């Protein structure tokens, strides 16, 4: 399964209203825990992100690599260089 999105779709996914408020703070605040991951998603064209069930699911080349939630720990699905930013 390949997920094709444009940069605008990724930005809309990251700014979705149905994202957990704790996760929003971790992604978008200046000293947020996941700020480096958000910046990487915005600059790397092989990464896509989708909000599902108030969590952020991150894909590289259509394969899920990471799930970020607000209060619980990140779920590493596949080994990837993005996991080093956690």
XYZ file of C-alpha atoms in Angstrom:
86
model
C 0.000 0.000 0.000
C 1.539 3.298 -1.102
C 0.379 6.568 0.398
C 0.799 9.535 -1.919
C 0.317 12.959 -0.392
C 1.373 16.462 -1.245
C 3.152 18.717 1.234
C -0.142 20.574 1.903
C -1.863 17.311 2.830
C 0.897 16.526 5.319
C 0.547 19.967 6.907
C -3.229 19.507 7.146
C -2.728 16.093 8.743
C -0.360 17.557 11.328
C -2.731 20.425 12.129
C -5.839 18.229 12.349
C -8.340 19.144 15.020
C -8.883 15.538 16.077
C -5.309 15.152 17.350
C -4.882 14.664 21.101
C -4.127 17.977 22.854
C -1.111 16.446 24.623
C 0.278 15.331 21.280
C -0.329 18.782 19.785
C 1.752 20.328 22.580
C 4.567 17.810 22.077
C 4.628 18.449 18.302
C 4.045 22.186 18.028
C 5.484 23.805 21.156
C 8.928 25.343 21.019
C 10.379 22.889 23.547
C 8.138 19.981 22.522
C 9.369 16.440 22.806
C 8.419 15.604 19.177
C 9.353 18.932 17.562
C 12.377 17.424 15.761
C 10.165 14.671 14.350
C 7.647 17.227 13.044
C 10.427 19.192 11.345
C 11.751 16.004 9.762
C 8.278 15.109 8.448
C 7.930 18.570 6.915
C 11.287 18.418 5.128
C 11.656 14.754 4.119
C 9.532 13.882 1.042
C 9.640 10.139 1.818
C 7.796 10.657 5.121
C 4.034 11.040 5.437
C 1.889 11.474 8.532
C -1.788 10.740 9.160
C -3.886 11.406 12.247
C -5.919 8.370 13.285
C -7.668 7.831 16.604
C -6.109 11.051 17.976
C -2.613 9.617 17.330
C -0.056 10.455 14.644
C 0.877 7.543 12.376
C 4.124 8.122 10.467
C 4.994 6.304 7.245
C 8.155 6.104 5.155
C 7.561 5.118 1.537
C 4.102 3.806 2.438
C 5.243 1.572 5.323
C 4.317 2.465 8.883
C 7.360 3.127 11.048
C 6.086 4.963 14.119
C 2.926 5.870 16.062
C 2.995 8.898 18.359
C 0.392 9.357 21.086
C -0.060 12.173 23.576
C 0.252 10.515 26.965
C 1.546 7.040 26.150
C 4.987 6.121 24.871
C 5.715 6.142 21.126
C 5.186 2.818 19.384
C 8.094 1.877 17.125
C 6.785 -0.332 14.342
C 9.939 -0.597 12.181
C 13.555 0.371 12.721
C 14.191 3.722 11.053
C 16.552 6.664 11.435
C 13.568 8.779 12.563
C 13.363 6.699 15.760
C 16.630 8.252 16.931
C 14.842 11.595 17.338
C 12.561 10.255 20.067
